[in-house]
PDB file of C-alpha atoms in Angstrom:
ATOM      1  CA  UNK A   1      78.967-184.259 112.107  1.00 51.00           C
ATOM      2  CA  UNK A   2      80.831-187.352 113.162  1.00 53.00           C
ATOM      3  CA  UNK A   3      79.021-190.721 113.155  1.00 55.00           C
ATOM      4  CA  UNK A   4      76.645-191.087 116.096  1.00 52.00           C
ATOM      5  CA  UNK A   5      76.978-187.410 116.903  1.00 48.00           C
ATOM      6  CA  UNK A   6      73.713-185.619 117.456  1.00 46.00           C
ATOM      7  CA  UNK A   7      73.321-181.948 116.774  1.00 47.00           C
ATOM      8  CA  UNK A   8      71.387-180.296 119.566  1.00 49.00           C
ATOM      9  CA  UNK A   9      70.381-176.763 120.059  1.00 51.00           C
ATOM     10  CA  UNK A  10      69.150-174.719 122.949  1.00 51.00           C
ATOM     11  CA  UNK A  11      65.669-174.748 121.397  1.00 56.00           C
ATOM     12  CA  UNK A  12      65.423-178.557 121.335  1.00 54.00           C
ATOM     13  CA  UNK A  13      66.621-178.883 124.938  1.00 54.00           C
ATOM     14  CA  UNK A  14      64.254-176.078 125.951  1.00 59.00           C
ATOM     15  CA  UNK A  15      61.313-177.911 124.383  1.00 62.00           C
ATOM     16  CA  UNK A  16      62.341-181.155 126.068  1.00 62.00           C
ATOM     17  CA  UNK A  17      62.658-179.373 129.437  1.00 61.00           C
ATOM     18  CA  UNK A  18      59.171-177.917 129.097  1.00 70.00           C
ATOM     19  CA  UNK A  19      57.766-181.317 128.125  1.00 82.00           C
ATOM     20  CA  UNK A  20      59.387-182.986 131.125  1.00 84.00           C
ATOM     21  CA  UNK A  21      58.110-180.292 133.444  1.00 82.00           C
ATOM     22  CA  UNK A  22      54.601-180.606 131.973  1.00 86.00           C
ATOM     23  CA  UNK A  23      54.662-184.387 132.376  1.00 91.00           C
ATOM     24  CA  UNK A  24      55.761-184.025 136.000  1.00 90.00           C
ATOM     25  CA  UNK A  25      52.925-181.558 136.688  1.00 90.00           C
ATOM     26  CA  UNK A  26      50.397-183.929 135.088  1.00 91.00           C
ATOM     27  CA  UNK A  27      51.799-186.910 136.997  1.00 93.00           C
ATOM     28  CA  UNK A  28      51.673-184.888 140.188  1.00 93.00           C
ATOM     29  CA  UNK A  29      47.988-184.085 139.606  1.00 93.00           C
ATOM     30  CA  UNK A  30      47.143-187.758 139.032  1.00 95.00           C
ATOM     31  CA  UNK A  31      49.063-188.903 142.136  1.00 96.00           C
ATOM     32  CA  UNK A  32      47.505-186.183 144.303  1.00 96.00           C
ATOM     33  CA  UNK A  33      43.931-186.857 143.151  1.00 96.00           C
ATOM     34  CA  UNK A  34      44.348-190.598 143.736  1.00 97.00           C
ATOM     35  CA  UNK A  35      45.957-189.997 147.136  1.00 97.00           C
ATOM     36  CA  UNK A  36      43.127-187.695 148.268  1.00 97.00           C
ATOM     37  CA  UNK A  37      40.470-190.213 147.196  1.00 97.00           C
ATOM     38  CA  UNK A  38      42.364-193.078 148.809  1.00 97.00           C
ATOM     39  CA  UNK A  39      42.765-191.121 152.070  1.00 97.00           C
ATOM     40  CA  UNK A  40      39.052-190.383 152.244  1.00 96.00           C
ATOM     41  CA  UNK A  41      38.369-194.089 151.718  1.00 97.00           C
ATOM     42  CA  UNK A  42      40.846-195.059 154.465  1.00 96.00           C
ATOM     43  CA  UNK A  43      39.543-192.446 156.894  1.00 97.00           C
ATOM     44  CA  UNK A  44      36.156-194.154 157.147  1.00 94.00           C
ATOM     45  CA  UNK A  45      37.782-197.457 158.097  1.00 93.00           C
ATOM     46  CA  UNK A  46      40.025-196.063 160.843  1.00 95.00           C
ATOM     47  CA  UNK A  47      38.990-196.901 164.418  1.00 93.00           C
ATOM     48  CA  UNK A  48      37.580-193.908 166.287  1.00 93.00           C
ATOM     49  CA  UNK A  49      40.363-194.088 168.899  1.00 94.00           C
ATOM     50  CA  UNK A  50      43.149-194.446 166.300  1.00 95.00           C
ATOM     51  CA  UNK A  51      46.432-192.657 166.898  1.00 96.00           C
ATOM     52  CA  UNK A  52      47.683-191.294 163.586  1.00 97.00           C
ATOM     53  CA  UNK A  53      51.456-191.087 163.083  1.00 96.00           C
ATOM     54  CA  UNK A  54      52.351-187.497 162.206  1.00 96.00           C
ATOM     55  CA  UNK A  55      56.134-187.524 162.268  1.00 96.00           C
ATOM     56  CA  UNK A  56      58.500-190.207 161.031  1.00 95.00           C
ATOM     57  CA  UNK A  57      62.213-190.751 161.667  1.00 94.00           C
ATOM     58  CA  UNK A  58      64.879-191.487 159.076  1.00 93.00           C
ATOM     59  CA  UNK A  59      64.031-195.193 159.104  1.00 94.00           C
ATOM     60  CA  UNK A  60      60.261-194.684 158.920  1.00 93.00           C
ATOM     61  CA  UNK A  61      59.707-195.123 162.656  1.00 95.00           C
ATOM     62  CA  UNK A  62      56.851-193.221 164.251  1.00 96.00           C
ATOM     63  CA  UNK A  63      58.076-190.332 166.407  1.00 96.00           C
ATOM     64  CA  UNK A  64      54.712-188.929 167.517  1.00 96.00           C
ATOM     65  CA  UNK A  65      51.013-189.428 166.860  1.00 97.00           C
ATOM     66  CA  UNK A  66      47.747-187.493 167.099  1.00 97.00           C
ATOM     67  CA  UNK A  67      44.023-188.449 167.183  1.00 97.00           C
ATOM     68  CA  UNK A  68      42.081-189.680 164.139  1.00 96.00           C
ATOM     69  CA  UNK A  69      40.968-186.282 162.701  1.00 96.00           C
ATOM     70  CA  UNK A  70      44.619-185.422 162.089  1.00 97.00           C
ATOM     71  CA  UNK A  71      44.679-188.043 159.316  1.00 97.00           C
ATOM     72  CA  UNK A  72      42.790-185.534 157.159  1.00 97.00           C
ATOM     73  CA  UNK A  73      45.910-183.374 157.147  1.00 97.00           C
ATOM     74  CA  UNK A  74      47.510-185.799 154.668  1.00 97.00           C
ATOM     75  CA  UNK A  75      44.869-185.473 151.920  1.00 97.00           C
ATOM     76  CA  UNK A  76      44.791-181.731 152.617  1.00 97.00           C
ATOM     77  CA  UNK A  77      48.516-181.501 151.899  1.00 96.00           C
ATOM     78  CA  UNK A  78      48.069-183.553 148.720  1.00 96.00           C
ATOM     79  CA  UNK A  79      45.238-181.318 147.527  1.00 96.00           C
ATOM     80  CA  UNK A  80      47.357-178.231 148.200  1.00 95.00           C
ATOM     81  CA  UNK A  81      50.324-179.699 146.323  1.00 93.00           C
ATOM     82  CA  UNK A  82      48.077-180.589 143.392  1.00 91.00           C
ATOM     83  CA  UNK A  83      46.871-176.996 143.134  1.00 91.00           C
ATOM     84  CA  UNK A  84      50.339-175.542 143.786  1.00 89.00           C
ATOM     85  CA  UNK A  85      51.776-177.563 140.898  1.00 86.00           C
ATOM     86  CA  UNK A  86      49.558-175.637 138.482  1.00 86.00           C
ATOM     87  CA  UNK A  87      51.332-172.355 139.237  1.00 86.00           C
ATOM     88  CA  UNK A  88      54.558-171.759 137.340  1.00 83.00           C
ATOM     89  CA  UNK A  89      57.167-171.687 140.134  1.00 80.00           C
ATOM     90  CA  UNK A  90      59.663-169.515 138.236  1.00 83.00           C
ATOM     91  CA  UNK A  91      57.445-167.188 136.220  1.00 80.00           C
ATOM     92  CA  UNK A  92      58.286-164.179 138.408  1.00 84.00           C
ATOM     93  CA  UNK A  93      61.653-165.427 139.659  1.00 85.00           C
ATOM     94  CA  UNK A  94      64.600-163.060 139.735  1.00 90.00           C
ATOM     95  CA  UNK A  95      67.477-164.652 137.852  1.00 92.00           C
ATOM     96  CA  UNK A  96      70.899-164.471 139.568  1.00 93.00           C
ATOM     97  CA  UNK A  97      73.495-162.183 138.023  1.00 93.00           C
ATOM     98  CA  UNK A  98      75.850-165.017 137.029  1.00 93.00           C
ATOM     99  CA  UNK A  99      73.246-166.531 134.662  1.00 94.00           C
ATOM    100  CA  UNK A 100      73.914-165.934 130.962  1.00 93.00           C
ATOM    101  CA  UNK A 101      70.863-167.801 129.639  1.00 92.00           C
ATOM    102  CA  UNK A 102      67.825-166.855 131.777  1.00 91.00           C
ATOM    103  CA  UNK A 103      65.344-169.005 129.826  1.00 89.00           C
ATOM    104  CA  UNK A 104      67.426-172.162 130.239  1.00 90.00           C
ATOM    105  CA  UNK A 105      68.013-171.342 133.906  1.00 91.00           C
ATOM    106  CA  UNK A 106      64.250-170.995 134.462  1.00 91.00           C
ATOM    107  CA  UNK A 107      63.629-174.299 132.647  1.00 90.00           C
ATOM    108  CA  UNK A 108      66.135-176.059 134.922  1.00 92.00           C
ATOM    109  CA  UNK A 109      64.559-174.543 138.047  1.00 92.00           C
ATOM    110  CA  UNK A 110      61.045-175.355 136.768  1.00 91.00           C
ATOM    111  CA  UNK A 111      62.052-178.998 136.255  1.00 91.00           C
ATOM    112  CA  UNK A 112      63.639-179.112 139.729  1.00 93.00           C
ATOM    113  CA  UNK A 113      60.492-177.678 141.307  1.00 92.00           C
ATOM    114  CA  UNK A 114      58.182-180.045 139.420  1.00 92.00           C
ATOM    115  CA  UNK A 115      60.270-183.142 140.181  1.00 94.00           C
ATOM    116  CA  UNK A 116      60.551-182.211 143.872  1.00 95.00           C
ATOM    117  CA  UNK A 117      56.798-181.714 144.094  1.00 94.00           C
ATOM    118  CA  UNK A 118      56.180-185.019 142.267  1.00 95.00           C
ATOM    119  CA  UNK A 119      58.521-186.936 144.599  1.00 96.00           C
ATOM    120  CA  UNK A 120      56.855-185.339 147.621  1.00 96.00           C
ATOM    121  CA  UNK A 121      53.424-186.316 146.280  1.00 96.00           C
ATOM    122  CA  UNK A 122      54.592-189.911 145.890  1.00 96.00           C
ATOM    123  CA  UNK A 123      55.910-189.849 149.456  1.00 97.00           C
ATOM    124  CA  UNK A 124      52.606-188.443 150.737  1.00 97.00           C
ATOM    125  CA  UNK A 125      50.656-191.084 148.795  1.00 97.00           C
ATOM    126  CA  UNK A 126      52.806-193.777 150.415  1.00 96.00           C
ATOM    127  CA  UNK A 127      52.206-192.280 153.856  1.00 97.00           C
ATOM    128  CA  UNK A 128      48.449-192.116 153.189  1.00 97.00           C
ATOM    129  CA  UNK A 129      48.480-195.782 152.231  1.00 96.00           C
ATOM    130  CA  UNK A 130      50.563-197.018 155.173  1.00 96.00           C
ATOM    131  CA  UNK A 131      49.344-194.877 158.088  1.00 96.00           C
ATOM    132  CA  UNK A 132      46.076-196.845 158.498  1.00 96.00           C
ATOM    133  CA  UNK A 133      48.066-200.083 158.945  1.00 96.00           C
ATOM    134  CA  UNK A 134      50.286-198.356 161.500  1.00 96.00           C
ATOM    135  CA  UNK A 135      47.217-196.953 163.318  1.00 95.00           C
ATOM    136  CA  UNK A 136      45.695-200.471 163.448  1.00 94.00           C
ATOM    137  CA  UNK A 137      49.049-201.774 164.813  1.00 93.00           C
ATOM    138  CA  UNK A 138      49.552-204.056 161.769  1.00 94.00           C
ATOM    139  CA  UNK A 139      52.980-202.497 161.170  1.00 95.00           C
ATOM    140  CA  UNK A 140      55.248-200.264 163.238  1.00 94.00           C
ATOM    141  CA  UNK A 141      56.858-198.021 160.615  1.00 94.00           C
ATOM    142  CA  UNK A 142      56.784-196.954 156.991  1.00 94.00           C
ATOM    143  CA  UNK A 143      57.857-199.753 154.686  1.00 93.00           C
ATOM    144  CA  UNK A 144      60.405-200.213 153.251  1.00 91.00           C
ATOM    145  CA  UNK A 145      62.327-198.859 156.202  1.00 90.00           C
ATOM    146  CA  UNK A 146      64.772-196.912 154.030  1.00 92.00           C
ATOM    147  CA  UNK A 147      61.968-195.036 152.211  1.00 94.00           C
ATOM    148  CA  UNK A 148      62.510-191.755 154.085  1.00 95.00           C
ATOM    149  CA  UNK A 149      66.261-191.822 153.500  1.00 96.00           C
ATOM    150  CA  UNK A 150      65.776-192.584 149.789  1.00 95.00           C
ATOM    151  CA  UNK A 151      63.271-189.720 149.494  1.00 97.00           C
ATOM    152  CA  UNK A 152      65.667-187.267 151.143  1.00 96.00           C
ATOM    153  CA  UNK A 153      68.578-188.515 149.008  1.00 97.00           C
ATOM    154  CA  UNK A 154      66.498-188.013 145.848  1.00 97.00           C
ATOM    155  CA  UNK A 155      65.573-184.465 146.865  1.00 97.00           C
ATOM    156  CA  UNK A 156      69.174-183.558 147.736  1.00 97.00           C
ATOM    157  CA  UNK A 157      70.476-185.242 144.579  1.00 97.00           C
ATOM    158  CA  UNK A 158      67.970-183.345 142.456  1.00 96.00           C
ATOM    159  CA  UNK A 159      69.024-180.044 143.985  1.00 97.00           C
ATOM    160  CA  UNK A 160      72.693-180.828 143.428  1.00 97.00           C
ATOM    161  CA  UNK A 161      72.023-181.860 139.843  1.00 96.00           C
ATOM    162  CA  UNK A 162      70.003-178.700 139.179  1.00 95.00           C
ATOM    163  CA  UNK A 163      72.804-176.592 140.637  1.00 95.00           C
ATOM    164  CA  UNK A 164      75.406-178.259 138.424  1.00 95.00           C
ATOM    165  CA  UNK A 165      73.179-178.002 135.345  1.00 93.00           C
ATOM    166  CA  UNK A 166      72.416-174.337 135.979  1.00 93.00           C
ATOM    167  CA  UNK A 167      76.099-173.486 136.567  1.00 93.00           C
ATOM    168  CA  UNK A 168      77.292-175.484 133.572  1.00 92.00           C
ATOM    169  CA  UNK A 169      74.558-174.839 131.005  1.00 91.00           C
ATOM    170  CA  UNK A 170      73.050-171.491 131.960  1.00 90.00           C
ATOM    171  CA  UNK A 171      75.912-169.781 133.774  1.00 84.00           C
ATOM    172  CA  UNK A 172      79.222-168.201 132.955  1.00 76.00           C
TER     173      UNK A 172
END
């Protein structure tokens, strides 16, 4: 080995991938539980005639709203994502024919799935926190205004990175 060169093996990167995926699943559970509890707290304080934003544009602007009971859709989504994160997303996945290392490929896809779910949970938690202020007319959009674009860029960047990693590390 040359100075500062680190010897790595597939086993060490596999262990690290599983640890990262496990940490993302645990973080997702914490974010989702907190978001559900916070949403139930906010729901009680919403005015009975509140219009709840249900769709946001690229800059966080409200595109359409529904009555107050629709706010409960947000904690419902968080609860579903928290439970969905517990299932291994690639356990029964069919590996493409070009893959030469199926275990590494599944680890990459597992990490992509876990990080996407974690980012979506963070986005939902932000929406849960800001929708009451929008419903009370204290603000007009999600803040910061580039939040939706940053979320979408992260998701697309993660998918591109996973594709490159799978092609380079697990493919031919």
